[in-house]
């Protein structure tokens, strides 16, 4: 994710070309497809690692 994206904004990466798109950009298009024509996306995860205490 780039640093100019707001917290909580969902971003997806194209599996073929790696282009990062937001959910707002995808919803504005008539179909869910990358600019390269590929239809498979991966949800980009935050770089934050959560640690929980074991019970």
mmCIF file of N, CA and C in Angstrom:
data_model
loop_
_atom_site.group_PDB
_atom_site.id
_atom_site.type_symbol
_atom_site.label_atom_id
_atom_site.label_comp_id
_atom_site.label_asym_id
_atom_site.label_seq_id
_atom_site.Cartn_x
_atom_site.Cartn_y
_atom_site.Cartn_z
ATOM 1 N N UNK A 1 0.838 -1.176 0.000
ATOM 2 C CA UNK A 1 0.000 0.000 0.000
ATOM 3 C C UNK A 1 0.880 1.234 0.000
ATOM 4 N N UNK A 2 0.449 2.239 -0.696
ATOM 5 C CA UNK A 2 1.237 3.454 -0.726
ATOM 6 C C UNK A 2 0.967 4.290 0.523
ATOM 7 N N UNK A 3 1.849 5.226 0.787
ATOM 8 C CA UNK A 3 1.748 6.013 2.011
ATOM 9 C C UNK A 3 0.668 7.080 1.936
ATOM 10 N N UNK A 4 0.186 7.431 0.729
ATOM 11 C CA UNK A 4 -0.826 8.474 0.617
ATOM 12 C C UNK A 4 -2.243 7.947 0.779
ATOM 13 N N UNK A 5 -2.426 6.646 0.975
ATOM 14 C CA UNK A 5 -3.756 6.088 1.179
ATOM 15 C C UNK A 5 -4.176 6.290 2.627
ATOM 16 N N UNK A 6 -5.465 6.547 2.819
ATOM 17 C CA UNK A 6 -5.959 6.762 4.172
ATOM 18 C C UNK A 6 -6.096 5.432 4.898
ATOM 19 N N UNK A 7 -6.108 5.492 6.208
ATOM 20 C CA UNK A 7 -6.261 4.297 7.035
ATOM 21 C C UNK A 7 -7.670 3.752 6.840
ATOM 22 N N UNK A 8 -7.782 2.452 6.664
ATOM 23 C CA UNK A 8 -9.086 1.829 6.501
ATOM 24 C C UNK A 8 -9.544 1.732 5.062
ATOM 25 N N UNK A 9 -8.813 2.283 4.122
ATOM 26 C CA UNK A 9 -9.186 2.204 2.718
ATOM 27 C C UNK A 9 -8.759 0.850 2.167
ATOM 28 N N UNK A 10 -9.676 0.160 1.513
ATOM 29 C CA UNK A 10 -9.395 -1.175 0.996
ATOM 30 C C UNK A 10 -8.702 -1.056 -0.350
ATOM 31 N N UNK A 11 -7.603 -1.777 -0.515
ATOM 32 C CA UNK A 11 -6.835 -1.755 -1.746
ATOM 33 C C UNK A 11 -6.639 -3.179 -2.241
ATOM 34 N N UNK A 12 -6.670 -3.347 -3.555
ATOM 35 C CA UNK A 12 -6.490 -4.658 -4.170
ATOM 36 C C UNK A 12 -5.340 -4.595 -5.162
ATOM 37 N N UNK A 13 -4.602 -5.702 -5.304
ATOM 38 C CA UNK A 13 -3.498 -5.801 -6.252
ATOM 39 C C UNK A 13 -3.850 -6.807 -7.332
ATOM 40 N N UNK A 14 -3.572 -6.460 -8.585
ATOM 41 C CA UNK A 14 -3.789 -7.374 -9.705
ATOM 42 C C UNK A 14 -2.763 -8.499 -9.614
ATOM 43 N N UNK A 15 -3.201 -9.730 -9.833
ATOM 44 C CA UNK A 15 -2.296 -10.872 -9.738
ATOM 45 C C UNK A 15 -1.363 -10.973 -10.942
ATOM 46 N N UNK A 16 -1.716 -10.388 -12.071
ATOM 47 C CA UNK A 16 -0.867 -10.455 -13.257
ATOM 48 C C UNK A 16 0.170 -9.335 -13.291
ATOM 49 N N UNK A 17 -0.291 -8.086 -13.212
ATOM 50 C CA UNK A 17 0.631 -6.962 -13.393
ATOM 51 C C UNK A 17 1.011 -6.261 -12.091
ATOM 52 N N UNK A 18 0.283 -6.531 -10.994
ATOM 53 C CA UNK A 18 0.620 -5.946 -9.705
ATOM 54 C C UNK A 18 0.106 -4.541 -9.478
ATOM 55 N N UNK A 19 -0.758 -4.041 -10.363
ATOM 56 C CA UNK A 19 -1.319 -2.709 -10.204
ATOM 57 C C UNK A 19 -2.214 -2.653 -8.975
ATOM 58 N N UNK A 20 -2.056 -1.616 -8.176
ATOM 59 C CA UNK A 20 -2.860 -1.447 -6.974
ATOM 60 C C UNK A 20 -4.045 -0.545 -7.288
ATOM 61 N N UNK A 21 -5.268 -1.017 -6.980
ATOM 62 C CA UNK A 21 -6.482 -0.238 -7.203
ATOM 63 C C UNK A 21 -7.323 -0.248 -5.933
ATOM 64 N N UNK A 22 -8.085 0.811 -5.734
ATOM 65 C CA UNK A 22 -8.962 0.896 -4.569
ATOM 66 C C UNK A 22 -10.347 0.377 -4.933
ATOM 67 N N UNK A 23 -11.154 0.138 -3.924
ATOM 68 C CA UNK A 23 -12.510 -0.354 -4.140
ATOM 69 C C UNK A 23 -13.358 0.705 -4.847
ATOM 70 N N UNK A 24 -13.067 1.987 -4.627
ATOM 71 C CA UNK A 24 -13.801 3.051 -5.305
ATOM 72 C C UNK A 24 -13.511 3.042 -6.803
ATOM 73 N N UNK A 25 -12.258 2.797 -7.181
ATOM 74 C CA UNK A 25 -11.906 2.727 -8.597
ATOM 75 C C UNK A 25 -12.556 1.524 -9.264
ATOM 76 N N UNK A 26 -12.610 0.390 -8.557
ATOM 77 C CA UNK A 26 -13.234 -0.805 -9.120
ATOM 78 C C UNK A 26 -14.741 -0.630 -9.269
ATOM 79 N N UNK A 27 -15.377 0.055 -8.331
ATOM 80 C CA UNK A 27 -16.828 0.227 -8.407
ATOM 81 C C UNK A 27 -17.233 1.211 -9.500
ATOM 82 N N UNK A 28 -16.331 2.090 -9.921
ATOM 83 C CA UNK A 28 -16.660 3.039 -10.981
ATOM 84 C C UNK A 28 -16.614 2.398 -12.365
ATOM 85 N N UNK A 29 -15.961 1.247 -12.496
ATOM 86 C CA UNK A 29 -15.873 0.550 -13.777
ATOM 87 C C UNK A 29 -17.109 -0.318 -13.982
ATOM 88 N N UNK A 30 -17.477 -0.599 -15.244
ATOM 89 C CA UNK A 30 -18.661 -1.439 -15.486
ATOM 90 C C UNK A 30 -18.478 -2.892 -15.065
ATOM 91 N N UNK A 31 -17.241 -3.382 -15.034
ATOM 92 C CA UNK A 31 -16.975 -4.739 -14.571
ATOM 93 C C UNK A 31 -15.687 -4.742 -13.767
ATOM 94 N N UNK A 32 -15.534 -5.738 -12.906
ATOM 95 C CA UNK A 32 -14.340 -5.819 -12.066
ATOM 96 C C UNK A 32 -13.219 -6.425 -12.898
ATOM 97 N N UNK A 33 -12.355 -5.544 -13.399
ATOM 98 C CA UNK A 33 -11.265 -5.969 -14.264
ATOM 99 C C UNK A 33 -10.135 -4.955 -14.143
ATOM 100 N N UNK A 34 -8.908 -5.442 -14.182
ATOM 101 C CA UNK A 34 -7.732 -4.574 -14.140
ATOM 102 C C UNK A 34 -7.551 -3.890 -15.496
ATOM 103 N N UNK A 35 -6.691 -2.883 -15.550
ATOM 104 C CA UNK A 35 -6.417 -2.212 -16.817
ATOM 105 C C UNK A 35 -5.705 -3.133 -17.801
ATOM 106 N N UNK A 36 -5.058 -4.200 -17.282
ATOM 107 C CA UNK A 36 -4.392 -5.159 -18.164
ATOM 108 C C UNK A 36 -5.371 -6.208 -18.692
ATOM 109 N N UNK A 37 -6.609 -6.230 -18.166
ATOM 110 C CA UNK A 37 -7.620 -7.170 -18.631
ATOM 111 C C UNK A 37 -7.802 -8.380 -17.740
ATOM 112 N N UNK A 38 -6.981 -8.524 -16.726
ATOM 113 C CA UNK A 38 -7.052 -9.678 -15.824
ATOM 114 C C UNK A 38 -8.117 -9.430 -14.768
ATOM 115 N N UNK A 39 -8.814 -10.481 -14.332
ATOM 116 C CA UNK A 39 -9.928 -10.323 -13.396
ATOM 117 C C UNK A 39 -9.649 -10.866 -12.005
ATOM 118 N N UNK A 40 -8.428 -11.270 -11.722
ATOM 119 C CA UNK A 40 -8.112 -11.854 -10.421
ATOM 120 C C UNK A 40 -7.329 -10.830 -9.600
ATOM 121 N N UNK A 41 -7.868 -10.505 -8.419
ATOM 122 C CA UNK A 41 -7.246 -9.537 -7.522
ATOM 123 C C UNK A 41 -6.939 -10.190 -6.187
ATOM 124 N N UNK A 42 -5.972 -9.604 -5.494
ATOM 125 C CA UNK A 42 -5.606 -10.037 -4.148
ATOM 126 C C UNK A 42 -5.749 -8.829 -3.243
ATOM 127 N N UNK A 43 -6.372 -9.034 -2.092
ATOM 128 C CA UNK A 43 -6.553 -7.931 -1.157
ATOM 129 C C UNK A 43 -5.214 -7.606 -0.504
ATOM 130 N N UNK A 44 -4.808 -6.349 -0.603
ATOM 131 C CA UNK A 44 -3.534 -5.922 -0.022
ATOM 132 C C UNK A 44 -3.681 -5.820 1.487
ATOM 133 N N UNK A 45 -2.737 -6.377 2.209
ATOM 134 C CA UNK A 45 -2.789 -6.368 3.671
ATOM 135 C C UNK A 45 -1.946 -5.233 4.227
ATOM 136 N N UNK A 46 -2.334 -4.780 5.392
ATOM 137 C CA UNK A 46 -1.585 -3.754 6.100
ATOM 138 C C UNK A 46 -0.253 -4.351 6.568
ATOM 139 N N UNK A 47 0.805 -3.555 6.649
ATOM 140 C CA UNK A 47 2.093 -4.078 7.115
ATOM 141 C C UNK A 47 2.156 -4.236 8.631
ATOM 142 N N UNK A 48 1.048 -4.041 9.323
ATOM 143 C CA UNK A 48 1.018 -4.124 10.785
ATOM 144 C C UNK A 48 0.810 -5.575 11.208
ATOM 145 N N UNK A 49 1.661 -6.062 12.098
ATOM 146 C CA UNK A 49 1.535 -7.416 12.626
ATOM 147 C C UNK A 49 0.939 -7.317 14.020
ATOM 148 N N UNK A 50 -0.170 -8.000 14.228
ATOM 149 C CA UNK A 50 -0.808 -7.982 15.543
ATOM 150 C C UNK A 50 -0.328 -9.171 16.347
ATOM 151 N N UNK A 51 0.041 -8.929 17.594
ATOM 152 C CA UNK A 51 0.459 -9.995 18.494
ATOM 153 C C UNK A 51 -0.556 -10.099 19.613
ATOM 154 N N UNK A 52 -0.973 -11.324 19.891
ATOM 155 C CA UNK A 52 -1.903 -11.541 20.988
ATOM 156 C C UNK A 52 -1.253 -12.449 22.010
ATOM 157 N N UNK A 53 -1.691 -12.311 23.235
ATOM 158 C CA UNK A 53 -1.124 -13.088 24.317
ATOM 159 C C UNK A 53 -1.752 -14.478 24.329
ATOM 160 N N UNK A 54 -0.935 -15.514 24.432
ATOM 161 C CA UNK A 54 -1.433 -16.885 24.498
ATOM 162 C C UNK A 54 -2.094 -17.131 25.848
ATOM 163 N N UNK A 55 -3.105 -17.946 25.829
ATOM 164 C CA UNK A 55 -3.835 -18.235 27.073
ATOM 165 C C UNK A 55 -3.217 -19.410 27.785
#
